[in-house]
CSV table of C-alpha atoms (C1' of nucleotides) in Angstrom, one decimal:
chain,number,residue,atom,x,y,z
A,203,UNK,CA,30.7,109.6,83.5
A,204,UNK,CA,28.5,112.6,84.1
A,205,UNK,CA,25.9,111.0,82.3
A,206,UNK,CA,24.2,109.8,85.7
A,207,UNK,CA,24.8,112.5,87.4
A,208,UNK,CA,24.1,115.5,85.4
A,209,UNK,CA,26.8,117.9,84.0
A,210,UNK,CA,28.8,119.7,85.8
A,211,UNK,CA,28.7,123.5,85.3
A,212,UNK,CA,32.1,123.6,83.2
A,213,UNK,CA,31.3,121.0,80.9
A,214,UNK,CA,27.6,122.8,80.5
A,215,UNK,CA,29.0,125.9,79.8
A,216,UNK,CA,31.8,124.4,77.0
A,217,UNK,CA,28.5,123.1,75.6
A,218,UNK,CA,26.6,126.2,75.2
A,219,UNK,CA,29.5,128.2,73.6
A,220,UNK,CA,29.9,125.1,70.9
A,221,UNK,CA,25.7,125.9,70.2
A,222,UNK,CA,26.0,128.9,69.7
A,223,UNK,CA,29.8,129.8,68.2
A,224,UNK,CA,29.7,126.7,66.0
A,225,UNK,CA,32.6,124.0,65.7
A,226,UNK,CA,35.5,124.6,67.3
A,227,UNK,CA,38.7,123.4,68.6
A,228,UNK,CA,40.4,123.0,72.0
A,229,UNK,CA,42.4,126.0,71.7
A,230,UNK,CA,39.7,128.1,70.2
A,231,UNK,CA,37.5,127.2,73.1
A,232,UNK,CA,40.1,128.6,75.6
A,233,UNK,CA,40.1,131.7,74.0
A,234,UNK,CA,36.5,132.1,73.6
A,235,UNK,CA,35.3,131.0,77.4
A,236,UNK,CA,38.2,133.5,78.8
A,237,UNK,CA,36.6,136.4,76.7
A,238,UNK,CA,32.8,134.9,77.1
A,239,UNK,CA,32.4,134.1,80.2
A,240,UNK,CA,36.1,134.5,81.8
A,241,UNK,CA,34.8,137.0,84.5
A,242,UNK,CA,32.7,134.9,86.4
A,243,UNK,CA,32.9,131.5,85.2
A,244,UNK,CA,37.2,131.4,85.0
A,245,UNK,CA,38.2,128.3,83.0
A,246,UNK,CA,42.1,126.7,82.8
A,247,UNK,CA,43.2,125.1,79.8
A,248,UNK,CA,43.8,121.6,81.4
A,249,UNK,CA,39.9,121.9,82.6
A,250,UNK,CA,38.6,122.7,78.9
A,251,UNK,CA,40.6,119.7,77.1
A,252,UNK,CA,39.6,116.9,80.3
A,253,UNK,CA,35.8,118.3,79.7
A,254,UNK,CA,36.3,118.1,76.1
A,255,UNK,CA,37.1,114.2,76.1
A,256,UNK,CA,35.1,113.3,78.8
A,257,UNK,CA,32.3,114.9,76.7
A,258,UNK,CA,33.4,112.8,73.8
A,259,UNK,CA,33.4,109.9,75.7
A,260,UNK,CA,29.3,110.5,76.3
A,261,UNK,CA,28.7,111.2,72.9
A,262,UNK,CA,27.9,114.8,73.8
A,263,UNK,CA,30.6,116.2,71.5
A,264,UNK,CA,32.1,114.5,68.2
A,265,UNK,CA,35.8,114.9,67.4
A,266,UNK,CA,36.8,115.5,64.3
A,267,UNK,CA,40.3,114.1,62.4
A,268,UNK,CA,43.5,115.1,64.6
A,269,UNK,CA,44.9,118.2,62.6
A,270,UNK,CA,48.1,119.8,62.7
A,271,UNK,CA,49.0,119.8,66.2
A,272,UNK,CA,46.7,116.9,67.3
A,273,UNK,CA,44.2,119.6,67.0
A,274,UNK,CA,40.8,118.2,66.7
A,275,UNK,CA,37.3,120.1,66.1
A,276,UNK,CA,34.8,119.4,68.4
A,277,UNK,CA,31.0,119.9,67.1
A,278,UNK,CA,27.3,119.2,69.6
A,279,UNK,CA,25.9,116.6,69.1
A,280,UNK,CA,22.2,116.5,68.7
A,281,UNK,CA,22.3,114.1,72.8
A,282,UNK,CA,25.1,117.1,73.7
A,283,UNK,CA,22.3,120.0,73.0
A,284,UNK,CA,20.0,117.1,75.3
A,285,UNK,CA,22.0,117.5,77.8
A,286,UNK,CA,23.4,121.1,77.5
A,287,UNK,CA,19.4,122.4,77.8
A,288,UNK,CA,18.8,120.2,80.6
A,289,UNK,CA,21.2,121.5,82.8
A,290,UNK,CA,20.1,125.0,81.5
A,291,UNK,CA,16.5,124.1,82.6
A,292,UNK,CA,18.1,123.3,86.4
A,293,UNK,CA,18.1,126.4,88.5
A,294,UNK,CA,21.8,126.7,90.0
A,295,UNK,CA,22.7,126.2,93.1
A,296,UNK,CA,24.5,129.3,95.2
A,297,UNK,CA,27.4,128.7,95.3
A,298,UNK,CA,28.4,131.4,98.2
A,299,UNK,CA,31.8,133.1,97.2
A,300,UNK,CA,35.0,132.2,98.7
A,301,UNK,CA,36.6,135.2,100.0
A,302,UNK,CA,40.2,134.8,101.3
A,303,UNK,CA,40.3,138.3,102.3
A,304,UNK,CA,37.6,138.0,104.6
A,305,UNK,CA,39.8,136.0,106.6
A,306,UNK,CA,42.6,138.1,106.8
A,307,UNK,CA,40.1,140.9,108.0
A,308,UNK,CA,39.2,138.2,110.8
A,309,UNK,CA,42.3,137.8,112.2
A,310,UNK,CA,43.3,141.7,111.9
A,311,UNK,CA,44.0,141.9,114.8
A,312,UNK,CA,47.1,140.4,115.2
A,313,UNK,CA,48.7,142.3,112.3
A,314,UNK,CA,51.6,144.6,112.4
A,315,UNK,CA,49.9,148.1,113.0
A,316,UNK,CA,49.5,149.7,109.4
A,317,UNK,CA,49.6,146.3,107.8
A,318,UNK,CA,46.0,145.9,107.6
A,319,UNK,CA,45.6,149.3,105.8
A,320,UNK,CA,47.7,148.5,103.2
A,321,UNK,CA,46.0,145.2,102.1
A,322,UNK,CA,42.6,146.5,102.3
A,323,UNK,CA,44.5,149.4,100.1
A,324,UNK,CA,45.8,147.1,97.5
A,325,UNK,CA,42.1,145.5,97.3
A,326,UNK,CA,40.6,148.8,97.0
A,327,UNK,CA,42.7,149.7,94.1
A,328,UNK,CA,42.5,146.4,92.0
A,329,UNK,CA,39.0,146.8,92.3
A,330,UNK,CA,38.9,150.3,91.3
A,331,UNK,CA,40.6,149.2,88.1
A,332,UNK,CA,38.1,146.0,87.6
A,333,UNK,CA,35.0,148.4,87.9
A,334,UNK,CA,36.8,150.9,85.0
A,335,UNK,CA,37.0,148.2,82.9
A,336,UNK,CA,33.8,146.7,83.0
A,337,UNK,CA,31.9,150.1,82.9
A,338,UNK,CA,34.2,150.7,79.8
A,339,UNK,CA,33.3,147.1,78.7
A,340,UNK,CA,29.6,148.3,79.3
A,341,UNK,CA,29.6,151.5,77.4
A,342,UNK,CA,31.3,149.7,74.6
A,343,UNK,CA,28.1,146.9,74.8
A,344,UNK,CA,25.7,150.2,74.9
A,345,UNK,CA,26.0,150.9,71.0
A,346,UNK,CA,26.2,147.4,69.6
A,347,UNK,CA,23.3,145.2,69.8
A,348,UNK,CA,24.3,142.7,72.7
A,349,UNK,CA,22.0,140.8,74.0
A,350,UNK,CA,20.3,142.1,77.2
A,351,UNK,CA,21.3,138.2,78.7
A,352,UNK,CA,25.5,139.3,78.0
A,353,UNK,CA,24.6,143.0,79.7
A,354,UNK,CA,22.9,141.4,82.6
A,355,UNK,CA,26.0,139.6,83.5
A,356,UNK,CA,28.2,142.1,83.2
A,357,UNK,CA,25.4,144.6,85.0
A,358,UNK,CA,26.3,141.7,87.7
A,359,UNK,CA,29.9,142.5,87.5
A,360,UNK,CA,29.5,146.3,87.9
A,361,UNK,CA,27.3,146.0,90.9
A,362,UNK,CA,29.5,143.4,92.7
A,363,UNK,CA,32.8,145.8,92.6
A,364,UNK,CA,30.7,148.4,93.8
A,365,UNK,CA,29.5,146.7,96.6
A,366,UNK,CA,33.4,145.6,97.4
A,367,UNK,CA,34.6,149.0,97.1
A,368,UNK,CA,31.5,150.6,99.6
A,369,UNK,CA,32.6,147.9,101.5
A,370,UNK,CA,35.4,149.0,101.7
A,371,UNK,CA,35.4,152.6,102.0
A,372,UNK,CA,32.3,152.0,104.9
A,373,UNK,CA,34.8,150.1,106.8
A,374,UNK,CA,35.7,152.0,110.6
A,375,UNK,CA,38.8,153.9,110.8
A,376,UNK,CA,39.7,151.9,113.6
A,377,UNK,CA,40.5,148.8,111.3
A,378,UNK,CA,42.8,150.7,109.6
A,379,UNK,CA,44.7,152.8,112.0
A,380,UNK,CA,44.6,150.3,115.1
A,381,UNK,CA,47.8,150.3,117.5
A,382,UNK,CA,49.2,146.7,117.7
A,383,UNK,CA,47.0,144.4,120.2
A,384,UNK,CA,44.1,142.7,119.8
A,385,UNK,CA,41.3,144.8,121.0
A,386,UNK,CA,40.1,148.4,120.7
A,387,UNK,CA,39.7,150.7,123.9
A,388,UNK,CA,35.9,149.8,125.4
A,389,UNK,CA,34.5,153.1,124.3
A,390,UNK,CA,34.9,153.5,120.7
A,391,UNK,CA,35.6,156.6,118.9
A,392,UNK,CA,36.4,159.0,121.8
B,16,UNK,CA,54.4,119.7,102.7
B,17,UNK,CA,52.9,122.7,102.9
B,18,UNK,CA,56.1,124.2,104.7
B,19,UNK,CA,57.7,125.6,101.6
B,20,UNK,CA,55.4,126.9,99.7
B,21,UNK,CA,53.7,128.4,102.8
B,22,UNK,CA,50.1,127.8,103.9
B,23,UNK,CA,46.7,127.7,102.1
B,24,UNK,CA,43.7,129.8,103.4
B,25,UNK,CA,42.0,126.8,105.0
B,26,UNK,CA,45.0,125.5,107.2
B,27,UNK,CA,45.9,129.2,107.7
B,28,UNK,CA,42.0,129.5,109.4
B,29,UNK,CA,42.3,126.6,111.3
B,30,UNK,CA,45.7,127.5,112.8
B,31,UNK,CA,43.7,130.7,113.4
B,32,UNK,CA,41.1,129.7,114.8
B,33,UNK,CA,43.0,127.4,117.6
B,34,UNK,CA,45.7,130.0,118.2
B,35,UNK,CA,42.2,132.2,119.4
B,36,UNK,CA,40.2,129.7,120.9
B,37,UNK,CA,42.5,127.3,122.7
B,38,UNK,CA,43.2,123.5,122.0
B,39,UNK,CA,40.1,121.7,120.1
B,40,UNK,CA,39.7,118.2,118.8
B,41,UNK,CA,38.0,117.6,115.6
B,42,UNK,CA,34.5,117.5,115.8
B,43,UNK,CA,35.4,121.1,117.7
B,44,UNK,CA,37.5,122.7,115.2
B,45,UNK,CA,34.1,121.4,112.8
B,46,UNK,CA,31.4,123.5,115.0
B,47,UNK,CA,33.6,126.4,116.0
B,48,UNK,CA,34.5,126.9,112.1
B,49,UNK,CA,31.1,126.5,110.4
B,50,UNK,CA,29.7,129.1,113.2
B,51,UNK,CA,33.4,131.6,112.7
B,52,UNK,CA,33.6,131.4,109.6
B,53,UNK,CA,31.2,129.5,107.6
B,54,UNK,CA,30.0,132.3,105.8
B,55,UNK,CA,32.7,133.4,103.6
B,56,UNK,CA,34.6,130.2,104.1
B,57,UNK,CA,33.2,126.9,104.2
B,58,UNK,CA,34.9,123.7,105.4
B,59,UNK,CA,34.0,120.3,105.2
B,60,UNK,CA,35.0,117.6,107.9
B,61,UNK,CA,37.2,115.7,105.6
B,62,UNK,CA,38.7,118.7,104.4
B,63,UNK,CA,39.3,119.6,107.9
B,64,UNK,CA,40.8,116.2,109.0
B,65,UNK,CA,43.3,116.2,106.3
B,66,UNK,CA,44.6,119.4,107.1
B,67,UNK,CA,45.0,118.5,111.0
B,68,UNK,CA,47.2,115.3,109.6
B,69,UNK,CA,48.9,117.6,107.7
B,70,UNK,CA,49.7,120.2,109.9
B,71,UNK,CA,50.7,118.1,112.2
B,72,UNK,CA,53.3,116.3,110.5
B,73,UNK,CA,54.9,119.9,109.9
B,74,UNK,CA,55.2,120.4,113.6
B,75,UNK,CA,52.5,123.3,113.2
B,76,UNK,CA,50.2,121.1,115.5
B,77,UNK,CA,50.7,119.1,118.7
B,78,UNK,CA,48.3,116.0,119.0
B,79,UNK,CA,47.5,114.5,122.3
B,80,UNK,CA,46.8,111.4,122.9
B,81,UNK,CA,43.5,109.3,121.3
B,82,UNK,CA,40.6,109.5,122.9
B,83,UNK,CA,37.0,107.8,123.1
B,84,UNK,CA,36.8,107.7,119.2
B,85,UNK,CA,40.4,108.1,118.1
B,86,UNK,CA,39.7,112.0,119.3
B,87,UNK,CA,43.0,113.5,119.6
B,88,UNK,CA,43.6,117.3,121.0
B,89,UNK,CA,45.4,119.3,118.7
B,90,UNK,CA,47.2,122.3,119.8
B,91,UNK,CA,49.0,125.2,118.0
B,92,UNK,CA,53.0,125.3,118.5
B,93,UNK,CA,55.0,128.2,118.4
B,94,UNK,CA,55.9,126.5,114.7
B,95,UNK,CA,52.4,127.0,113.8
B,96,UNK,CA,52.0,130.1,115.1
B,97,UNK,CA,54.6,131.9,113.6
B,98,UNK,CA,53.6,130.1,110.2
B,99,UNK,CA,50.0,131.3,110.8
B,100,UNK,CA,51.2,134.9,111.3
B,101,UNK,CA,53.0,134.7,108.0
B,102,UNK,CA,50.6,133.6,106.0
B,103,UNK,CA,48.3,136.7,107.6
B,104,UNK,CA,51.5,138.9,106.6
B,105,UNK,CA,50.7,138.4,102.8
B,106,UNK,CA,48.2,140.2,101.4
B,107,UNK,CA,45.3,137.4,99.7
B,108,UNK,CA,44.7,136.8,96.6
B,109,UNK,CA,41.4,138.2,95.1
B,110,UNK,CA,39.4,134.6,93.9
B,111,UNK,CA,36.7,136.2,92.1
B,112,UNK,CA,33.7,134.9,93.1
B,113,UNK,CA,32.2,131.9,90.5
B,114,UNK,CA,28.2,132.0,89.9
B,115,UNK,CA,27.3,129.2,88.2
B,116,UNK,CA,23.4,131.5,88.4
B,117,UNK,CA,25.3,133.9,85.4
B,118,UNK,CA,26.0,131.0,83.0
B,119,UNK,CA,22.5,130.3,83.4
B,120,UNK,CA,21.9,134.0,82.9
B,121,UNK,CA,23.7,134.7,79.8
B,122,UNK,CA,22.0,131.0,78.1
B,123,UNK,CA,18.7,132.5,79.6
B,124,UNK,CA,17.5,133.0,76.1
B,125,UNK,CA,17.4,129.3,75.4
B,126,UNK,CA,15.2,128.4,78.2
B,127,UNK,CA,11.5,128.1,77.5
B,128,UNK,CA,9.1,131.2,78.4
B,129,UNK,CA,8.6,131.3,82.2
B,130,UNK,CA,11.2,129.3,83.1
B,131,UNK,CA,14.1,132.3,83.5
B,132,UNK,CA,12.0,134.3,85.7
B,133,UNK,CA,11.4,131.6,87.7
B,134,UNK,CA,14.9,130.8,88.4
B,135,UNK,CA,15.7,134.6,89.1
B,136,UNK,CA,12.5,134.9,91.9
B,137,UNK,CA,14.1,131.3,93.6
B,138,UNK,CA,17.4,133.2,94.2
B,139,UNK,CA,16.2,136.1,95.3
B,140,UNK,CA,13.9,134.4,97.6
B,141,UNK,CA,17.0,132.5,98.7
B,142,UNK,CA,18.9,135.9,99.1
B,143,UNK,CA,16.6,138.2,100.3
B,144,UNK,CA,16.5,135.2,103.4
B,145,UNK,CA,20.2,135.5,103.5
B,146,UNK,CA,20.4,139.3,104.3
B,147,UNK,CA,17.2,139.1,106.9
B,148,UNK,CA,19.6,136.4,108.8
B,149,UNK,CA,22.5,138.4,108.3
B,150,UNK,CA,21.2,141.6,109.5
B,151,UNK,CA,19.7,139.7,112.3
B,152,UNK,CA,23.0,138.4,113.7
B,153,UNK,CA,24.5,142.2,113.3
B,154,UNK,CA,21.6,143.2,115.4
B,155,UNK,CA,22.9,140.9,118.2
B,156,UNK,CA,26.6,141.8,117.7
B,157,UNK,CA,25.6,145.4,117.7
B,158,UNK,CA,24.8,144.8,121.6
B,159,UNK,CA,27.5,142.6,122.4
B,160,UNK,CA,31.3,143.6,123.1
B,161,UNK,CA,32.3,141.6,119.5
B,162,UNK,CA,35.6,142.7,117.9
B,163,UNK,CA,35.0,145.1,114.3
B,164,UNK,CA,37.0,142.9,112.8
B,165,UNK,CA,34.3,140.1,112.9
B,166,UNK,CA,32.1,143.0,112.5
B,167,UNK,CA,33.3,144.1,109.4
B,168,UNK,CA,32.9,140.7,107.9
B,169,UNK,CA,29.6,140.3,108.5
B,170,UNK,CA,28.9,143.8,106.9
B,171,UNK,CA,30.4,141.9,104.3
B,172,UNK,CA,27.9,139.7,103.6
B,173,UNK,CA,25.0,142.1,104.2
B,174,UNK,CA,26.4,144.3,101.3
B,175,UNK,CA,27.0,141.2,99.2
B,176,UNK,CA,23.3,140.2,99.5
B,177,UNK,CA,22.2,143.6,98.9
B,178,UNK,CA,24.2,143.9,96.1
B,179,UNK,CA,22.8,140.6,94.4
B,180,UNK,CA,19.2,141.4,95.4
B,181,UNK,CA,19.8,145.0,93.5
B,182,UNK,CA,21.1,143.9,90.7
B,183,UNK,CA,17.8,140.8,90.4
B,184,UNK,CA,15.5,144.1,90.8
B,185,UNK,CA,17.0,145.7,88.2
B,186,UNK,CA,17.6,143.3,85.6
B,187,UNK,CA,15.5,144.6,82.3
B,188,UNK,CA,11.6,142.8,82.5
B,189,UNK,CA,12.5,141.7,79.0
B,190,UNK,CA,14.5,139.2,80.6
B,191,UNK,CA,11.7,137.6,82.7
B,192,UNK,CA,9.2,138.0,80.4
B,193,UNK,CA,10.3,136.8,77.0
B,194,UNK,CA,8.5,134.9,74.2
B,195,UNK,CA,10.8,131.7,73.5
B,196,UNK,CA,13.1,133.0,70.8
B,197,UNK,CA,16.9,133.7,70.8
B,198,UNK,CA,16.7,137.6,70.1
B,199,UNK,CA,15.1,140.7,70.9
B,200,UNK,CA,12.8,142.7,68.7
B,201,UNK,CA,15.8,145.0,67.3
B,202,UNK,CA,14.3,148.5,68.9
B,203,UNK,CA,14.2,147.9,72.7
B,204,UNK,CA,11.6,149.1,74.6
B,205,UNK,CA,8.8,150.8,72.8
C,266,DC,C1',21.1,93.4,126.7
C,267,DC,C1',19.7,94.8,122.1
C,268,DG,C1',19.0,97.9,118.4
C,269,DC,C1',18.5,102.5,116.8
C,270,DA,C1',20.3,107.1,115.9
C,271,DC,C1',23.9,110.1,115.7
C,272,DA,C1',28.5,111.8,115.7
C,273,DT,C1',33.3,111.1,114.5
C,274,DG,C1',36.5,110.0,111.5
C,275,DT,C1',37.9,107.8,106.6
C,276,DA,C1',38.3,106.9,101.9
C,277,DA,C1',37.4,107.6,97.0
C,278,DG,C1',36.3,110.5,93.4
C,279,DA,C1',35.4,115.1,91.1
C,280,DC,C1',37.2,119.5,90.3
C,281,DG,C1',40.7,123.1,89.8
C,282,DT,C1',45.8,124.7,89.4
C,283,DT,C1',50.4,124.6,88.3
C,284,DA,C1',54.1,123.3,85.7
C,285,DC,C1',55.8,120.8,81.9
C,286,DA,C1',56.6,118.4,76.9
C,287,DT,C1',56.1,118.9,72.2
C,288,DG,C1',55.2,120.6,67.7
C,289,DA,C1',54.3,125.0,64.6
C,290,DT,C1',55.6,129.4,63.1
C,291,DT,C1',58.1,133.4,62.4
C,292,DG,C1',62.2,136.2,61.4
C,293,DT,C1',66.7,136.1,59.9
D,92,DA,C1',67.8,126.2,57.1
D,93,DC,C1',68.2,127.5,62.0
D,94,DA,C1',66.9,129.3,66.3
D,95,DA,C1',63.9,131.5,69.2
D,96,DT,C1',59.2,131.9,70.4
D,97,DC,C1',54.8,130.8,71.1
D,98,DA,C1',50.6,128.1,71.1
D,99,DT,C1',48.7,123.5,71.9
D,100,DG,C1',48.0,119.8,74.4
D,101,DT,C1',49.4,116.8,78.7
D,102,DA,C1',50.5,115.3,83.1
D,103,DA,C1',51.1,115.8,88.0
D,104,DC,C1',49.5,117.8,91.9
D,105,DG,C1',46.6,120.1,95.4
D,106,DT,C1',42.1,121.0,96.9
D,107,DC,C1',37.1,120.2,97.7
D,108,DT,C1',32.8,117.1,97.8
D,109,DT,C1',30.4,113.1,98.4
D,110,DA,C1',29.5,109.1,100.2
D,111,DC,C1',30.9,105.6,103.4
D,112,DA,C1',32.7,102.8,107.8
D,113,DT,C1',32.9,102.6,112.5
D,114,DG,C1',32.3,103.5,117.1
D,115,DT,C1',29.3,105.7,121.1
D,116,DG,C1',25.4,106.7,123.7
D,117,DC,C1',20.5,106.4,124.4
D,118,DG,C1',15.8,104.2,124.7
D,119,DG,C1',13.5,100.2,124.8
DNA sequence: CCGCACATGTAAGACGTTACATGATTGT
DNA sequence: ACAATCATGTAACGTCTTACATGTGCGG
């Protein structure tokens, strides 16, 4: 039960979409949290339907009648928008990101010569592509009347690849073009 | 068995991190990777001690013998070091960061008055903190003989946190100082 | 010698991911 | 009506977090 204990961040978030998109089922929730708030907050299928009766089960959601495919709508209740402002009112914790290739970048040292290059290559480029789309995504929000909350977090987006790809391009040409062994000559860029 | 569908980021660091420091026991392999790699990587003692079992029992690690509190000395093997090496061979994954401070963001119209901006100035309170240490600790390294690799990790962070506080600076005042209502006067700022 | 405080290691539960069963739907 | 395809929902698994036992050293 996350009565006690206060919602969890995924369960919150299902209940905000439901508040403000209405009714919905299982399968429409998927869709709408991937397109909603899919690029920073990424939720699987199995997570939305375990929420989902979990939330049931603490009278924070009602289920309608199974329909064709056991489908079932799911409305707020009136103790669901309780809790869902609640755990608005909390401030979040941080939350520090998880970078795997950090790690890699650690232990450089002990790859293959060019092998480093080409990773933080392939990075650079996915990013690249991430930072089109949202700046495409942004210009697109420009003209309609989004609210300024949905631009912020995408603002968030735009300046996050940013500071991925300065990072990357600031990085020393050493990294990148190092001979096999673990450490650089004691002098630097002679 | 981790051996077939080949490591996951945290053994993979903790293989890593013995293969550079030499032989640890537990309570070791806890203080050396909070202060390594704590920052972009955190890892709790259980989650630690689970993956030393595991390891283990796929001949990646050698145990020695127990100790004053069941402390065992675990060692790398050539087995683990040729798995750790291949799991550095592939190129990560990108795990997009999650910040559970943008769900709160793009519900920040549902939160009373005051409330959002308060919740904005506690993170970057939190950051601005963040980036003082970090740039703080590049100071030192800057002196010291430390590899770029853990250099270029740390610069990292310090655009990260730069990043984050740029983006709080320039988040549109309407956002902080809103009257408690779901919408914007439609017209912006006049 | 006793009791407090702390560090090491353990166990249980919450969360997230991957892969699978099953029932609709569409095109022929 | 049949088969292929896809969407929905489920189950099993791996990972991470939290909270707990147990043992060790230190101060009285």
């Amino acid at each position: 039960m996350d009565s006690q204990r206060g919602l969890n961040s995924t369960a919150a978030a299902l209940l905000g979409l439901l508040r403000r998109h209405g009714p919905m089922t299982g399968g429409d929730l998927v869709r709408t949290a991937e397109t909603v708030i899919g690029d920073y907050w990424p939720l699987t299928r199995s997570q939305i339907y375990r929420e989902l009766t979990t939330l049931t089960g603490d009278q924070f959601l009602s289920a309608g009648p199974p329909g064709p495919r056991r489908t079932r709508l799911y409305s707020l209740t009136p103790a669901g928008e309780t809790a869902f402002l609640a755990w608005l009112q909390a401030s979040p914790g941080d939350a520090q990101p998880r970078m795997p290739l950090l790690l890699t970048v650690l232990f450089g040292a002990d790859l293959p010569p060019g092998r480093l290059a080409e990773i933080l290559d392939d990075h650079e480029r996915r990013h690249r592509e991430r930072l089109a789309c949202y700046r495409a995504l942004d210009a697109d929000l420009a003209g309609s009347d989004a609210s300024p909350y949905t631009r912020a977090t995408l603002s968030f987006g735009i300046r996050h690849e940013q500071a991925v790809l300065q990072w990357l391009a600031g990085l020393p040409a050493e990294l990148r073009h190092r001979e096999h062994g673990s450490h650089p000559a004691p002098g630097g860029a002679a």
